[in-house]
Amino acid sequence: MASDKTNVMRVLEQHKIAYIAHEYPHGKEAVDGVTVAELLGQNVEQVFKTLVARGRSGSYHVFVIPVAKELDLKKAAKAAGEKSVELVHVKELLGLTGYVRGGCSPVGMKKAFATVFDESVNAIPTVIVSAGKIGYQIECAPGELIALTRAKTAPITTD
């Protein structure tokens, strides 16, 4: 159980969404998502990472994918209704979302961006995403997280 409540946890509570908080040991730097899954003792297919991209139109989009997978930029662009998308530079992340690399969550960003979860989220009972701070994750029902973030699902990872 996480000892500190994050903004993500507060938002979930505000919307009466049940969640399980997880905490993992960490240093100041973010670790990759597969390592996070291992540290939590969780199935790697269940732990998702949050990526932010800029579309050719200039709009920002959030993509939430399994930690062991890679974002397919062509599929992501199609899902976002863009000609192309490129991931934002890590230096832009904090100012844009309010989150640092390794602590980026689809919940509670400074601004609500169009969000797409990889369709594999539909096949798992619970999904684990960052709780908005390095070392903290939340686990909840995918449908509730998708509804809260007004997201859609699509095939957006590489094969």
Short mmCIF file of the C-alpha atoms (twelve columns), coordinates in Angstrom:
data_MODEL
# 
_entry.id   MODEL 
# 
loop_
_atom_site.group_PDB 
_atom_site.id 
_atom_site.type_symbol 
_atom_site.label_atom_id 
_atom_site.label_alt_id 
_atom_site.label_comp_id 
_atom_site.label_asym_id 
_atom_site.label_seq_id 
_atom_site.Cartn_x 
_atom_site.Cartn_y 
_atom_site.Cartn_z 
_atom_site.pdbx_PDB_model_num 
ATOM 1   C CA . MET A 1   0.000   0.000  0.000   1 
ATOM 2   C CA . ALA A 2   1.343   3.426  -0.894  1 
ATOM 3   C CA . SER A 3   2.219   5.513  2.143   1 
ATOM 4   C CA . ASP A 4   1.710   8.844  0.346   1 
ATOM 5   C CA . LYS A 5   -1.469  9.785  -1.454  1 
ATOM 6   C CA . THR A 6   -0.857  11.222 -4.924  1 
ATOM 7   C CA . ASN A 7   -3.121  13.516 -6.950  1 
ATOM 8   C CA . VAL A 8   -4.010  10.506 -9.112  1 
ATOM 9   C CA . MET A 9   -5.292  8.658  -6.033  1 
ATOM 10  C CA . ARG A 10  -7.295  11.715 -4.961  1 
ATOM 11  C CA . VAL A 11  -8.885  12.003 -8.428  1 
ATOM 12  C CA . LEU A 12  -9.853  8.308  -8.374  1 
ATOM 13  C CA . GLU A 13  -11.383 8.706  -4.901  1 
ATOM 14  C CA . GLN A 14  -13.235 11.838 -5.999  1 
ATOM 15  C CA . HIS A 15  -14.817 9.806  -8.842  1 
ATOM 16  C CA . LYS A 16  -15.481 6.852  -6.486  1 
ATOM 17  C CA . ILE A 17  -13.226 4.528  -8.486  1 
ATOM 18  C CA . ALA A 18  -11.862 1.615  -6.471  1 
ATOM 19  C CA . TYR A 19  -8.115  1.141  -6.781  1 
ATOM 20  C CA . ILE A 20  -5.223  -0.654 -5.165  1 
ATOM 21  C CA . ALA A 21  -2.129  1.446  -4.502  1 
ATOM 22  C CA . HIS A 22  1.280   -0.133 -5.070  1 
ATOM 23  C CA . GLU A 23  4.653   1.196  -4.031  1 
ATOM 24  C CA . TYR A 24  8.042   0.024  -5.279  1 
ATOM 25  C CA . PRO A 25  11.579  0.894  -4.158  1 
ATOM 26  C CA . HIS A 26  13.236  3.538  -6.315  1 
ATOM 27  C CA . GLY A 27  16.014  6.058  -6.561  1 
ATOM 28  C CA . LYS A 28  15.701  9.534  -8.034  1 
ATOM 29  C CA . GLU A 29  15.729  8.200  -11.605 1 
ATOM 30  C CA . ALA A 30  12.883  6.415  -13.334 1 
ATOM 31  C CA . VAL A 31  13.317  2.733  -14.068 1 
ATOM 32  C CA . ASP A 32  11.856  1.030  -17.117 1 
ATOM 33  C CA . GLY A 33  8.338   -0.367 -16.902 1 
ATOM 34  C CA . VAL A 34  9.353   -4.025 -17.093 1 
ATOM 35  C CA . THR A 35  11.521  -3.479 -14.005 1 
ATOM 36  C CA . VAL A 36  8.563   -1.777 -12.283 1 
ATOM 37  C CA . ALA A 37  6.374   -4.824 -13.038 1 
ATOM 38  C CA . GLU A 38  9.085   -7.106 -11.606 1 
ATOM 39  C CA . LEU A 39  9.513   -4.934 -8.496  1 
ATOM 40  C CA . LEU A 40  5.750   -5.071 -7.939  1 
ATOM 41  C CA . GLY A 41  5.634   -8.813 -8.616  1 
ATOM 42  C CA . GLN A 42  2.982   -8.144 -11.266 1 
ATOM 43  C CA . ASN A 43  2.276   -9.605 -14.684 1 
ATOM 44  C CA . VAL A 44  4.098   -7.492 -17.292 1 
ATOM 45  C CA . GLU A 45  1.007   -7.549 -19.587 1 
ATOM 46  C CA . GLN A 46  -0.975  -5.805 -16.846 1 
ATOM 47  C CA . VAL A 47  1.410   -2.877 -16.212 1 
ATOM 48  C CA . PHE A 48  1.002   0.001  -18.672 1 
ATOM 49  C CA . LYS A 49  3.135   3.068  -19.387 1 
ATOM 50  C CA . THR A 50  1.864   6.499  -20.387 1 
ATOM 51  C CA . LEU A 51  3.418   8.228  -23.402 1 
ATOM 52  C CA . VAL A 52  2.708   11.734 -24.677 1 
ATOM 53  C CA . ALA A 53  2.993   12.657 -28.345 1 
ATOM 54  C CA . ARG A 54  2.456   15.701 -30.519 1 
ATOM 55  C CA . GLY A 55  0.442   15.246 -33.689 1 
ATOM 56  C CA . ARG A 56  1.211   16.984 -36.955 1 
ATOM 57  C CA . SER A 57  -1.786  19.249 -36.207 1 
ATOM 58  C CA . GLY A 58  0.030   20.494 -33.091 1 
ATOM 59  C CA . SER A 59  -2.406  18.732 -30.736 1 
ATOM 60  C CA . TYR A 60  -1.101  16.533 -27.949 1 
ATOM 61  C CA . HIS A 61  -2.189  12.931 -27.463 1 
ATOM 62  C CA . VAL A 62  -1.708  10.431 -24.652 1 
ATOM 63  C CA . PHE A 63  -1.030  6.769  -25.430 1 
ATOM 64  C CA . VAL A 64  -1.175  4.113  -22.716 1 
ATOM 65  C CA . ILE A 65  0.492   0.816  -23.631 1 
ATOM 66  C CA . PRO A 66  1.883   -2.335 -21.968 1 
ATOM 67  C CA . VAL A 67  5.341   -1.643 -20.533 1 
ATOM 68  C CA . ALA A 68  7.032   -4.401 -22.553 1 
ATOM 69  C CA . LYS A 69  5.639   -3.096 -25.863 1 
ATOM 70  C CA . GLU A 70  6.591   -0.218 -28.122 1 
ATOM 71  C CA . LEU A 71  4.284   2.414  -29.529 1 
ATOM 72  C CA . ASP A 72  3.713   2.062  -33.268 1 
ATOM 73  C CA . LEU A 73  3.735   5.706  -34.374 1 
ATOM 74  C CA . LYS A 74  1.746   4.981  -37.561 1 
ATOM 75  C CA . LYS A 75  -0.977  3.082  -35.687 1 
ATOM 76  C CA . ALA A 76  -0.981  5.748  -32.953 1 
ATOM 77  C CA . ALA A 77  -1.388  8.532  -35.532 1 
ATOM 78  C CA . LYS A 78  -4.278  6.681  -37.166 1 
ATOM 79  C CA . ALA A 79  -5.978  6.124  -33.781 1 
ATOM 80  C CA . ALA A 80  -5.519  9.821  -32.953 1 
ATOM 81  C CA . GLY A 81  -6.812  10.993 -36.337 1 
ATOM 82  C CA . GLU A 82  -3.445  12.558 -37.203 1 
ATOM 83  C CA . LYS A 83  -1.229  12.282 -40.287 1 
ATOM 84  C CA . SER A 84  1.697   11.574 -37.955 1 
ATOM 85  C CA . VAL A 85  2.693   11.765 -34.287 1 
ATOM 86  C CA . GLU A 86  6.034   12.050 -32.530 1 
ATOM 87  C CA . LEU A 87  6.788   11.541 -28.862 1 
ATOM 88  C CA . VAL A 88  7.411   14.738 -26.932 1 
ATOM 89  C CA . HIS A 89  10.904  15.299 -25.570 1 
ATOM 90  C CA . VAL A 90  11.312  14.320 -21.925 1 
ATOM 91  C CA . LYS A 91  12.143  17.993 -21.111 1 
ATOM 92  C CA . GLU A 92  8.638   19.019 -22.239 1 
ATOM 93  C CA . LEU A 93  6.825   16.443 -20.114 1 
ATOM 94  C CA . LEU A 94  6.663   18.226 -16.745 1 
ATOM 95  C CA . GLY A 95  5.473   21.572 -18.136 1 
ATOM 96  C CA . LEU A 96  2.925   19.890 -20.377 1 
ATOM 97  C CA . THR A 97  1.488   17.248 -18.057 1 
ATOM 98  C CA . GLY A 98  2.623   18.113 -14.542 1 
ATOM 99  C CA . TYR A 99  4.430   14.767 -14.384 1 
ATOM 100 C CA . VAL A 100 8.075   13.690 -14.642 1 
ATOM 101 C CA . ARG A 101 9.369   10.795 -16.750 1 
ATOM 102 C CA . GLY A 102 8.598   7.588  -14.893 1 
ATOM 103 C CA . GLY A 103 5.706   9.196  -13.026 1 
ATOM 104 C CA . CYS A 104 3.447   10.115 -15.935 1 
ATOM 105 C CA . SER A 105 -0.153  8.972  -15.462 1 
ATOM 106 C CA . PRO A 106 -3.138  9.197  -17.820 1 
ATOM 107 C CA . VAL A 107 -5.101  10.509 -14.799 1 
ATOM 108 C CA . GLY A 108 -4.843  14.072 -13.507 1 
ATOM 109 C CA . MET A 109 -2.695  15.748 -16.147 1 
ATOM 110 C CA . LYS A 110 -2.644  19.559 -16.160 1 
ATOM 111 C CA . LYS A 111 -4.907  19.435 -19.211 1 
ATOM 112 C CA . ALA A 112 -7.153  16.657 -20.542 1 
ATOM 113 C CA . PHE A 113 -5.579  15.368 -23.747 1 
ATOM 114 C CA . ALA A 114 -7.145  12.876 -26.166 1 
ATOM 115 C CA . THR A 115 -6.152  9.486  -24.771 1 
ATOM 116 C CA . VAL A 116 -5.840  6.070  -26.413 1 
ATOM 117 C CA . PHE A 117 -5.207  2.820  -24.537 1 
ATOM 118 C CA . ASP A 118 -3.793  -0.142 -26.406 1 
ATOM 119 C CA . GLU A 119 -6.666  -2.537 -27.112 1 
ATOM 120 C CA . SER A 120 -4.935  -5.282 -25.084 1 
ATOM 121 C CA . VAL A 121 -6.283  -3.480 -21.984 1 
ATOM 122 C CA . ASN A 122 -9.686  -4.999 -22.791 1 
ATOM 123 C CA . ALA A 123 -8.367  -8.519 -22.141 1 
ATOM 124 C CA . ILE A 124 -7.127  -7.975 -18.574 1 
ATOM 125 C CA . PRO A 125 -9.132  -7.809 -15.329 1 
ATOM 126 C CA . THR A 126 -7.148  -4.897 -13.872 1 
ATOM 127 C CA . VAL A 127 -4.609  -2.459 -15.274 1 
ATOM 128 C CA . ILE A 128 -1.703  -0.872 -13.402 1 
ATOM 129 C CA . VAL A 129 -0.537  2.646  -14.319 1 
ATOM 130 C CA . SER A 130 1.623   5.252  -12.666 1 
ATOM 131 C CA . ALA A 131 0.063   7.057  -9.728  1 
ATOM 132 C CA . GLY A 132 1.759   10.291 -10.825 1 
ATOM 133 C CA . LYS A 133 4.980   9.915  -8.878  1 
ATOM 134 C CA . ILE A 134 8.014   7.679  -9.311  1 
ATOM 135 C CA . GLY A 135 7.657   4.680  -7.000  1 
ATOM 136 C CA . TYR A 136 3.859   4.687  -6.944  1 
ATOM 137 C CA . GLN A 137 1.371   2.806  -9.133  1 
ATOM 138 C CA . ILE A 138 -2.389  2.306  -9.013  1 
ATOM 139 C CA . GLU A 139 -4.342  -0.750 -10.101 1 
ATOM 140 C CA . CYS A 140 -7.982  -0.569 -11.135 1 
ATOM 141 C CA . ALA A 141 -10.585 -1.850 -13.585 1 
ATOM 142 C CA . PRO A 142 -9.641  -0.854 -17.161 1 
ATOM 143 C CA . GLY A 143 -13.201 0.222  -18.019 1 
ATOM 144 C CA . GLU A 144 -13.316 2.712  -15.162 1 
ATOM 145 C CA . LEU A 145 -9.922  4.187  -16.080 1 
ATOM 146 C CA . ILE A 146 -10.930 4.462  -19.747 1 
ATOM 147 C CA . ALA A 147 -14.228 6.159  -18.816 1 
ATOM 148 C CA . LEU A 148 -12.504 8.572  -16.417 1 
ATOM 149 C CA . THR A 149 -9.927  9.658  -19.004 1 
ATOM 150 C CA . ARG A 150 -12.552 9.669  -21.800 1 
ATOM 151 C CA . ALA A 151 -10.191 7.400  -23.691 1 
ATOM 152 C CA . LYS A 152 -10.725 4.975  -26.506 1 
ATOM 153 C CA . THR A 153 -8.916  1.751  -27.281 1 
ATOM 154 C CA . ALA A 154 -7.113  0.823  -30.489 1 
ATOM 155 C CA . PRO A 155 -4.237  -1.385 -31.676 1 
ATOM 156 C CA . ILE A 156 -1.314  1.034  -31.147 1 
ATOM 157 C CA . THR A 157 1.702   -1.156 -30.383 1 
ATOM 158 C CA . THR A 158 4.228   -2.735 -32.718 1 
ATOM 159 C CA . ASP A 159 3.654   -6.400 -33.593 1 
# 
